[in-house]
Amino acid sequence: MPCGGLKPFLFSLSRRKPLEPEGEESTFNRCLTTLDLVALGVGSTLGAGVYVLSGEVARATAGPSIIISFFIAALASIFAGLCYAEFGSRVPKTGSAYLYSYVTVGELLAFITGWNLLLSYVIGTSSVARAWSGTFDDLVGGVMATFFGKHAAMGLPGLAPYPDFFAAALIVLLAGLLAFGVKESTTINKIFTAINILVLVFVIIAGFIKGDIANWQISAETLLNATAELKNLTSTANLTSEYGDGGFFPYGMDGTLAGAATCFYAFVGFDCIATTSEEVKNPQKSIPLGIVASLLICFLAYFAVSAALTLMMPYYLLNVQSPLPVAFEHIGWGPAKYAVAVGSLCALSTSLLGSMFPMPRVLFAMARDGLLFKSLSKVSAKGSPVVATVSSGVVAAIMALIFDLKALVDMMSIGTLFAYTLVAICILILRYQESESEDRELQIYESNTKFGCLTPPSSPNSRTSRTVTSLTVLSIACVIVLCIILTQAMDALSQAKAWVLVLLTIVVLILLVTVVFIWRHPQNPARASFMVPCLPVLPVLSVFINVYLMVQLGGETWIRYAIWMLVGFLIYFGYGIRNSVQKQRLLSGQTKISTISDKTDKDIIKEDKF
C-alpha cells in the first residue's frame, strides 16, 4: 500500500467515537433502578457455580482454605469491577467495554472488544442452557437423555451426543421474554435471584448449625488412611496422601492460589450491568453502585457457602459433581437436597438471563455505529432491541441444540478476560488524557518545556498524554512477558536458574519504573461520581491477573479463538470499516470530539429511589 494511502487507513482504524455524537439519540426506555441492577449482577454472577464450584476446588485444590481462595479471587475481580464502575459513571451509554474502548482507544480495538464480548455471551448462553437442561433431566430421572440418545444420536466430532431441544427451546423462550420488555425481564430475574439467595442462606445456616470445626483441622494420619482406603491398601507405609498434608492449608499456599485462579471465573458476569446504561434512570450513580454491590454480595455468598460446606463434611469426602446434596446426606438432612435443586435451577435461570441480557445490547451498539449490519439496531415500541435479541437468541439456540460446548467454554474465558484487560488499559489512558477545557496557552507553554519525572507540568497536555499512552503500551508488554515467564519457565524458576532469574528481574524492574513514570504524570482534573483509586497500580494489577489467566489456556483454545477473530476481521474490513457511522461524521465535517474525561458531576441527574 502506498504511504499516501497507508496513513488514512491507519487513521480510520484509530478513529474515536465522540461522547455525545450528533444525530444519535437513545431509543431505550429508562426504567431500571439500582435494585434492578444489583439483582441482575448477582443473578448473572452467582450462578450454578456456587452449588458445584466450592466442592470441586475444596476437594482437589485448596481444602478448607477455599475461603481464602474466594477472598483473593474477589479482590482480583473487584479490580476489574472498579474500572467498569468508573466508565459506567462517565459514559451512560449502551455498549459496555465495546463503547468504553471506542471513545478511548479507537475503532479497531473497539470492534475486537465487541466481537470478544459477543463470543463470550453466545457460548455462555448456550452452555448455561445445556446445564439447565441437564439439571432438570437429572431431576426427572434422565428421561430426555435416554430418549434422544436412543432416537436422535449424532455421534460426530464437535457435536453433542444428541440434539438438546429443551435447551434450545429455553433460549428461544427467554429471548421472546427479553424482546417483549426489559422491565418484565428484570422483574422475573429479581424473583429467581431472591429464591436463590434464600436457598443459599438456608445452606449457610445449616452448615454453621451442623458444622464441626474439626473438619478444618484434619490430621495427616487421617488423610493417609483415607488414601489407603481409596487404593484398597492395608498399610500406609511409603504411601503419599492424595489429599494433601492436612490442616487448614492441606495443599499449601500454592493450592490456595491455584484455587483462587479457578474461583476468579465464579465472579465473571457483573459486566452485564454496564450494558444497561441507556435503560437506567440514573446510570452515573446506579451502575457503579450496582457493580460494587453485586460483587460484594457474591463474595459473601461464595465465602459463606464454602465455609459451611467444609464445616459440614471433611473436604476429602466432598462430591465433585453434587457437593451440597451429599453434604446434607452426611449430616442426616437428606430431604434438604430438594431445596438445593430448586436453588440450583433458579441460579441457572438468572445466570441464563445474565448471559442473554447483555448480548443483544452489545450487538445493537455495534450495529448502531455501523460496524455490524444496520438492521440489528431496530428497536420495539417499548425500546427493546428486538431484532438483535431475536437474532442472538436464534444463534445461541442453534449452538445449544447441536454443538458440544465443553471444548468451547475456554474461548468464553478469553473473550471476557480480553474485555477486562482493555477496560483497565482504557482507564489508564483516560485518566491521563489532556482536557479540552484547560488553559490552552498554559498547556502549549508546558508542552514545550522539558521536564523530568520529578518536575511534571501542572496539568495534562498532548505531550504528557502521548507519553502516558506509550508507557502504558510498554507496561502491557512487560506484563505479557512476565506472565509468559511465570507460565512457561516455572521449572527453571523453581530450580533458580540464573538466566530466568536475571530475565525476571529485568522485566519486573522495567515494569516498576514504567508504573512510577506513569504515576508522576498529571491526571485529568475532570471528576466523576466514581473514580478508580490507586492509579496506576490497580489497573496494571488487573491487567496482570487477566493476562496471566489467559496464558494458562491451551493451544487448541487459542486456535479456535484465532478462527473466531478471523471471521470478525472479515466482517469488519469487508463491511464495518466502510459503513462506520463515525467515518460518515468525519466526512461530513462533524469532527468535534467531546472526550469522556471532560464529563463532570454536573451532568449527573438526581437518582430515583427504589
mmCIF file with all atom_site columns, N, CA, C and O in Angstrom, residues 363-397:
data_model
loop_
_atom_site.group_PDB
_atom_site.id
_atom_site.type_symbol
_atom_site.label_atom_id
_atom_site.label_alt_id
_atom_site.label_comp_id
_atom_site.label_asym_id
_atom_site.label_entity_id
_atom_site.label_seq_id
_atom_site.pdbx_PDB_ins_code
_atom_site.Cartn_x
_atom_site.Cartn_y
_atom_site.Cartn_z
_atom_site.occupancy
_atom_site.B_iso_or_equiv
_atom_site.pdbx_formal_charge
_atom_site.auth_seq_id
_atom_site.auth_comp_id
_atom_site.auth_asym_id
_atom_site.auth_atom_id
_atom_site.pdbx_PDB_model_num
ATOM 1   N N  . LEU A 1 363 ? -24.624 -6.123  20.569 1.00 0.00 ? 363 LEU A N  1
ATOM 2   C CA . LEU A 1 363 ? -24.924 -6.262  19.141 1.00 0.00 ? 363 LEU A CA 1
ATOM 3   C C  . LEU A 1 363 ? -25.596 -5.000  18.605 1.00 0.00 ? 363 LEU A C  1
ATOM 4   O O  . LEU A 1 363 ? -25.246 -4.493  17.528 1.00 0.00 ? 363 LEU A O  1
ATOM 5   N N  . PHE A 1 364 ? -26.553 -4.469  19.360 1.00 0.00 ? 364 PHE A N  1
ATOM 6   C CA . PHE A 1 364 ? -27.243 -3.235  18.983 1.00 0.00 ? 364 PHE A CA 1
ATOM 7   C C  . PHE A 1 364 ? -26.271 -2.058  18.887 1.00 0.00 ? 364 PHE A C  1
ATOM 8   O O  . PHE A 1 364 ? -26.310 -1.274  17.927 1.00 0.00 ? 364 PHE A O  1
ATOM 9   N N  . ALA A 1 365 ? -25.402 -1.914  19.901 1.00 0.00 ? 365 ALA A N  1
ATOM 10  C CA . ALA A 1 365 ? -24.465 -0.792  19.919 1.00 0.00 ? 365 ALA A CA 1
ATOM 11  C C  . ALA A 1 365 ? -23.527 -0.838  18.712 1.00 0.00 ? 365 ALA A C  1
ATOM 12  O O  . ALA A 1 365 ? -23.252 0.200   18.083 1.00 0.00 ? 365 ALA A O  1
ATOM 13  N N  . MET A 1 366 ? -23.031 -2.026  18.361 1.00 0.00 ? 366 MET A N  1
ATOM 14  C CA . MET A 1 366 ? -22.130 -2.150  17.216 1.00 0.00 ? 366 MET A CA 1
ATOM 15  C C  . MET A 1 366 ? -22.871 -1.889  15.907 1.00 0.00 ? 366 MET A C  1
ATOM 16  O O  . MET A 1 366 ? -22.320 -1.276  14.982 1.00 0.00 ? 366 MET A O  1
ATOM 17  N N  . ALA A 1 367 ? -24.143 -2.337  15.826 1.00 0.00 ? 367 ALA A N  1
ATOM 18  C CA . ALA A 1 367 ? -24.925 -2.088  14.611 1.00 0.00 ? 367 ALA A CA 1
ATOM 19  C C  . ALA A 1 367 ? -25.277 -0.608  14.483 1.00 0.00 ? 367 ALA A C  1
ATOM 20  O O  . ALA A 1 367 ? -25.262 -0.048  13.382 1.00 0.00 ? 367 ALA A O  1
ATOM 21  N N  . ARG A 1 368 ? -25.572 0.050   15.598 1.00 0.00 ? 368 ARG A N  1
ATOM 22  C CA . ARG A 1 368 ? -25.883 1.482   15.565 1.00 0.00 ? 368 ARG A CA 1
ATOM 23  C C  . ARG A 1 368 ? -24.688 2.297   15.094 1.00 0.00 ? 368 ARG A C  1
ATOM 24  O O  . ARG A 1 368 ? -24.848 3.324   14.436 1.00 0.00 ? 368 ARG A O  1
ATOM 25  N N  . ASP A 1 369 ? -23.492 1.826   15.409 1.00 0.00 ? 369 ASP A N  1
ATOM 26  C CA . ASP A 1 369 ? -22.278 2.515   14.965 1.00 0.00 ? 369 ASP A CA 1
ATOM 27  C C  . ASP A 1 369 ? -21.860 2.122   13.557 1.00 0.00 ? 369 ASP A C  1
ATOM 28  O O  . ASP A 1 369 ? -20.843 2.615   13.052 1.00 0.00 ? 369 ASP A O  1
ATOM 29  N N  . GLY A 1 370 ? -22.612 1.221   12.917 1.00 0.00 ? 370 GLY A N  1
ATOM 30  C CA . GLY A 1 370 ? -22.318 0.830   11.537 1.00 0.00 ? 370 GLY A CA 1
ATOM 31  C C  . GLY A 1 370 ? -21.268 -0.246  11.390 1.00 0.00 ? 370 GLY A C  1
ATOM 32  O O  . GLY A 1 370 ? -20.909 -0.603  10.266 1.00 0.00 ? 370 GLY A O  1
ATOM 33  N N  . LEU A 1 371 ? -20.766 -0.797  12.512 1.00 0.00 ? 371 LEU A N  1
ATOM 34  C CA . LEU A 1 371 ? -19.718 -1.821  12.424 1.00 0.00 ? 371 LEU A CA 1
ATOM 35  C C  . LEU A 1 371 ? -20.294 -3.207  12.166 1.00 0.00 ? 371 LEU A C  1
ATOM 36  O O  . LEU A 1 371 ? -19.581 -4.099  11.720 1.00 0.00 ? 371 LEU A O  1
ATOM 37  N N  . LEU A 1 372 ? -21.571 -3.391  12.480 1.00 0.00 ? 372 LEU A N  1
ATOM 38  C CA . LEU A 1 372 ? -22.298 -4.597  12.111 1.00 0.00 ? 372 LEU A CA 1
ATOM 39  C C  . LEU A 1 372 ? -23.553 -4.179  11.339 1.00 0.00 ? 372 LEU A C  1
ATOM 40  O O  . LEU A 1 372 ? -23.846 -2.996  11.214 1.00 0.00 ? 372 LEU A O  1
ATOM 41  N N  . PHE A 1 373 ? -24.296 -5.144  10.863 1.00 0.00 ? 373 PHE A N  1
ATOM 42  C CA . PHE A 1 373 ? -25.399 -4.864  9.937  1.00 0.00 ? 373 PHE A CA 1
ATOM 43  C C  . PHE A 1 373 ? -26.459 -3.984  10.589 1.00 0.00 ? 373 PHE A C  1
ATOM 44  O O  . PHE A 1 373 ? -26.932 -4.238  11.692 1.00 0.00 ? 373 PHE A O  1
ATOM 45  N N  . LYS A 1 374 ? -26.876 -2.962  9.877  1.00 0.00 ? 374 LYS A N  1
ATOM 46  C CA . LYS A 1 374 ? -27.720 -1.900  10.414 1.00 0.00 ? 374 LYS A CA 1
ATOM 47  C C  . LYS A 1 374 ? -29.069 -2.399  10.908 1.00 0.00 ? 374 LYS A C  1
ATOM 48  O O  . LYS A 1 374 ? -29.640 -1.848  11.855 1.00 0.00 ? 374 LYS A O  1
ATOM 49  N N  . SER A 1 375 ? -29.595 -3.448  10.304 1.00 0.00 ? 375 SER A N  1
ATOM 50  C CA . SER A 1 375 ? -30.911 -3.946  10.690 1.00 0.00 ? 375 SER A CA 1
ATOM 51  C C  . SER A 1 375 ? -30.936 -4.426  12.142 1.00 0.00 ? 375 SER A C  1
ATOM 52  O O  . SER A 1 375 ? -32.004 -4.483  12.770 1.00 0.00 ? 375 SER A O  1
ATOM 53  N N  . LEU A 1 376 ? -29.783 -4.748  12.695 1.00 0.00 ? 376 LEU A N  1
ATOM 54  C CA . LEU A 1 376 ? -29.711 -5.225  14.074 1.00 0.00 ? 376 LEU A CA 1
ATOM 55  C C  . LEU A 1 376 ? -29.946 -4.113  15.092 1.00 0.00 ? 376 LEU A C  1
ATOM 56  O O  . LEU A 1 376 ? -30.059 -4.393  16.289 1.00 0.00 ? 376 LEU A O  1
ATOM 57  N N  . SER A 1 377 ? -30.014 -2.856  14.639 1.00 0.00 ? 377 SER A N  1
ATOM 58  C CA . SER A 1 377 ? -30.193 -1.735  15.558 1.00 0.00 ? 377 SER A CA 1
ATOM 59  C C  . SER A 1 377 ? -31.653 -1.324  15.712 1.00 0.00 ? 377 SER A C  1
ATOM 60  O O  . SER A 1 377 ? -31.946 -0.317  16.360 1.00 0.00 ? 377 SER A O  1
ATOM 61  N N  . LYS A 1 378 ? -32.586 -2.066  15.118 1.00 0.00 ? 378 LYS A N  1
ATOM 62  C CA . LYS A 1 378 ? -34.000 -1.726  15.236 1.00 0.00 ? 378 LYS A CA 1
ATOM 63  C C  . LYS A 1 378 ? -34.529 -2.113  16.621 1.00 0.00 ? 378 LYS A C  1
ATOM 64  O O  . LYS A 1 378 ? -34.138 -3.124  17.180 1.00 0.00 ? 378 LYS A O  1
ATOM 65  N N  . VAL A 1 379 ? -35.429 -1.250  17.143 1.00 0.00 ? 379 VAL A N  1
ATOM 66  C CA . VAL A 1 379 ? -35.972 -1.481  18.480 1.00 0.00 ? 379 VAL A CA 1
ATOM 67  C C  . VAL A 1 379 ? -37.488 -1.587  18.411 1.00 0.00 ? 379 VAL A C  1
ATOM 68  O O  . VAL A 1 379 ? -38.121 -1.174  17.435 1.00 0.00 ? 379 VAL A O  1
ATOM 69  N N  . SER A 1 380 ? -38.065 -2.151  19.480 1.00 0.00 ? 380 SER A N  1
ATOM 70  C CA . SER A 1 380 ? -39.517 -2.299  19.552 1.00 0.00 ? 380 SER A CA 1
ATOM 71  C C  . SER A 1 380 ? -40.146 -1.019  20.090 1.00 0.00 ? 380 SER A C  1
ATOM 72  O O  . SER A 1 380 ? -39.453 -0.063  20.455 1.00 0.00 ? 380 SER A O  1
ATOM 73  N N  . ALA A 1 381 ? -41.476 -1.006  20.179 1.00 0.00 ? 381 ALA A N  1
ATOM 74  C CA . ALA A 1 381 ? -42.187 0.163   20.697 1.00 0.00 ? 381 ALA A CA 1
ATOM 75  C C  . ALA A 1 381 ? -41.835 0.419   22.158 1.00 0.00 ? 381 ALA A C  1
ATOM 76  O O  . ALA A 1 381 ? -41.897 1.560   22.627 1.00 0.00 ? 381 ALA A O  1
ATOM 77  N N  . LYS A 1 382 ? -41.441 -0.617  22.887 1.00 0.00 ? 382 LYS A N  1
ATOM 78  C CA . LYS A 1 382 ? -41.058 -0.472  24.288 1.00 0.00 ? 382 LYS A CA 1
ATOM 79  C C  . LYS A 1 382 ? -39.588 -0.112  24.460 1.00 0.00 ? 382 LYS A C  1
ATOM 80  O O  . LYS A 1 382 ? -39.089 -0.029  25.583 1.00 0.00 ? 382 LYS A O  1
ATOM 81  N N  . GLY A 1 383 ? -38.867 0.060   23.345 1.00 0.00 ? 383 GLY A N  1
ATOM 82  C CA . GLY A 1 383 ? -37.459 0.435   23.421 1.00 0.00 ? 383 GLY A CA 1
ATOM 83  C C  . GLY A 1 383 ? -36.512 -0.731  23.577 1.00 0.00 ? 383 GLY A C  1
ATOM 84  O O  . GLY A 1 383 ? -35.333 -0.548  23.904 1.00 0.00 ? 383 GLY A O  1
ATOM 85  N N  . SER A 1 384 ? -36.973 -1.951  23.335 1.00 0.00 ? 384 SER A N  1
ATOM 86  C CA . SER A 1 384 ? -36.106 -3.124  23.447 1.00 0.00 ? 384 SER A CA 1
ATOM 87  C C  . SER A 1 384 ? -35.476 -3.432  22.088 1.00 0.00 ? 384 SER A C  1
ATOM 88  O O  . SER A 1 384 ? -36.151 -3.341  21.061 1.00 0.00 ? 384 SER A O  1
ATOM 89  N N  . PRO A 1 385 ? -34.185 -3.793  22.047 1.00 0.00 ? 385 PRO A N  1
ATOM 90  C CA . PRO A 1 385 ? -33.525 -4.120  20.771 1.00 0.00 ? 385 PRO A CA 1
ATOM 91  C C  . PRO A 1 385 ? -34.002 -5.464  20.245 1.00 0.00 ? 385 PRO A C  1
ATOM 92  O O  . PRO A 1 385 ? -33.310 -6.487  20.335 1.00 0.00 ? 385 PRO A O  1
ATOM 93  N N  . VAL A 1 386 ? -35.185 -5.469  19.664 1.00 0.00 ? 386 VAL A N  1
ATOM 94  C CA . VAL A 1 386 ? -35.886 -6.721  19.373 1.00 0.00 ? 386 VAL A CA 1
ATOM 95  C C  . VAL A 1 386 ? -35.180 -7.558  18.310 1.00 0.00 ? 386 VAL A C  1
ATOM 96  O O  . VAL A 1 386 ? -35.072 -8.786  18.446 1.00 0.00 ? 386 VAL A O  1
ATOM 97  N N  . VAL A 1 387 ? -34.678 -6.926  17.233 1.00 0.00 ? 387 VAL A N  1
ATOM 98  C CA . VAL A 1 387 ? -34.029 -7.688  16.163 1.00 0.00 ? 387 VAL A CA 1
ATOM 99  C C  . VAL A 1 387 ? -32.729 -8.325  16.672 1.00 0.00 ? 387 VAL A C  1
ATOM 100 O O  . VAL A 1 387 ? -32.457 -9.502  16.408 1.00 0.00 ? 387 VAL A O  1
ATOM 101 N N  . ALA A 1 388 ? -31.942 -7.541  17.417 1.00 0.00 ? 388 ALA A N  1
ATOM 102 C CA . ALA A 1 388 ? -30.691 -8.076  17.970 1.00 0.00 ? 388 ALA A CA 1
ATOM 103 C C  . ALA A 1 388 ? -30.976 -9.187  18.978 1.00 0.00 ? 388 ALA A C  1
ATOM 104 O O  . ALA A 1 388 ? -30.253 -10.186 19.038 1.00 0.00 ? 388 ALA A O  1
ATOM 105 N N  . THR A 1 389 ? -32.046 -9.036  19.751 1.00 0.00 ? 389 THR A N  1
ATOM 106 C CA . THR A 1 389 ? -32.394 -10.053 20.747 1.00 0.00 ? 389 THR A CA 1
ATOM 107 C C  . THR A 1 389 ? -32.788 -11.366 20.083 1.00 0.00 ? 389 THR A C  1
ATOM 108 O O  . THR A 1 389 ? -32.301 -12.443 20.453 1.00 0.00 ? 389 THR A O  1
ATOM 109 N N  . VAL A 1 390 ? -33.665 -11.280 19.093 1.00 0.00 ? 390 VAL A N  1
ATOM 110 C CA . VAL A 1 390 ? -34.125 -12.488 18.402 1.00 0.00 ? 390 VAL A CA 1
ATOM 111 C C  . VAL A 1 390 ? -32.978 -13.140 17.633 1.00 0.00 ? 390 VAL A C  1
ATOM 112 O O  . VAL A 1 390 ? -32.794 -14.361 17.669 1.00 0.00 ? 390 VAL A O  1
ATOM 113 N N  . SER A 1 391 ? -32.159 -12.334 16.947 1.00 0.00 ? 391 SER A N  1
ATOM 114 C CA . SER A 1 391 ? -31.052 -12.869 16.151 1.00 0.00 ? 391 SER A CA 1
ATOM 115 C C  . SER A 1 391 ? -30.035 -13.588 17.031 1.00 0.00 ? 391 SER A C  1
ATOM 116 O O  . SER A 1 391 ? -29.624 -14.719 16.734 1.00 0.00 ? 391 SER A O  1
ATOM 117 N N  . SER A 1 392 ? -29.627 -12.931 18.113 1.00 0.00 ? 392 SER A N  1
ATOM 118 C CA . SER A 1 392 ? -28.643 -13.550 19.002 1.00 0.00 ? 392 SER A CA 1
ATOM 119 C C  . SER A 1 392 ? -29.236 -14.783 19.691 1.00 0.00 ? 392 SER A C  1
ATOM 120 O O  . SER A 1 392 ? -28.539 -15.781 19.912 1.00 0.00 ? 392 SER A O  1
ATOM 121 N N  . GLY A 1 393 ? -30.537 -14.739 20.010 1.00 0.00 ? 393 GLY A N  1
ATOM 122 C CA . GLY A 1 393 ? -31.189 -15.889 20.615 1.00 0.00 ? 393 GLY A CA 1
ATOM 123 C C  . GLY A 1 393 ? -31.222 -17.093 19.692 1.00 0.00 ? 393 GLY A C  1
ATOM 124 O O  . GLY A 1 393 ? -30.989 -18.226 20.120 1.00 0.00 ? 393 GLY A O  1
ATOM 125 N N  . VAL A 1 394 ? -31.476 -16.857 18.406 1.00 0.00 ? 394 VAL A N  1
ATOM 126 C CA . VAL A 1 394 ? -31.514 -17.946 17.430 1.00 0.00 ? 394 VAL A CA 1
ATOM 127 C C  . VAL A 1 394 ? -30.133 -18.592 17.297 1.00 0.00 ? 394 VAL A C  1
ATOM 128 O O  . VAL A 1 394 ? -29.998 -19.825 17.273 1.00 0.00 ? 394 VAL A O  1
ATOM 129 N N  . VAL A 1 395 ? -29.076 -17.764 17.225 1.00 0.00 ? 395 VAL A N  1
ATOM 130 C CA . VAL A 1 395 ? -27.711 -18.292 17.111 1.00 0.00 ? 395 VAL A CA 1
ATOM 131 C C  . VAL A 1 395 ? -27.352 -19.131 18.340 1.00 0.00 ? 395 VAL A C  1
ATOM 132 O O  . VAL A 1 395 ? -26.815 -20.242 18.226 1.00 0.00 ? 395 VAL A O  1
ATOM 133 N N  . ALA A 1 396 ? -27.654 -18.586 19.539 1.00 0.00 ? 396 ALA A N  1
ATOM 134 C CA . ALA A 1 396 ? -27.347 -19.314 20.771 1.00 0.00 ? 396 ALA A CA 1
ATOM 135 C C  . ALA A 1 396 ? -28.150 -20.609 20.857 1.00 0.00 ? 396 ALA A C  1
ATOM 136 O O  . ALA A 1 396 ? -27.644 -21.643 21.318 1.00 0.00 ? 396 ALA A O  1
ATOM 137 N N  . ALA A 1 397 ? -29.416 -20.581 20.410 1.00 0.00 ? 397 ALA A N  1
ATOM 138 C CA . ALA A 1 397 ? -30.259 -21.782 20.451 1.00 0.00 ? 397 ALA A CA 1
ATOM 139 C C  . ALA A 1 397 ? -29.712 -22.869 19.534 1.00 0.00 ? 397 ALA A C  1
ATOM 140 O O  . ALA A 1 397 ? -29.703 -24.052 19.895 1.00 0.00 ? 397 ALA A O  1
#
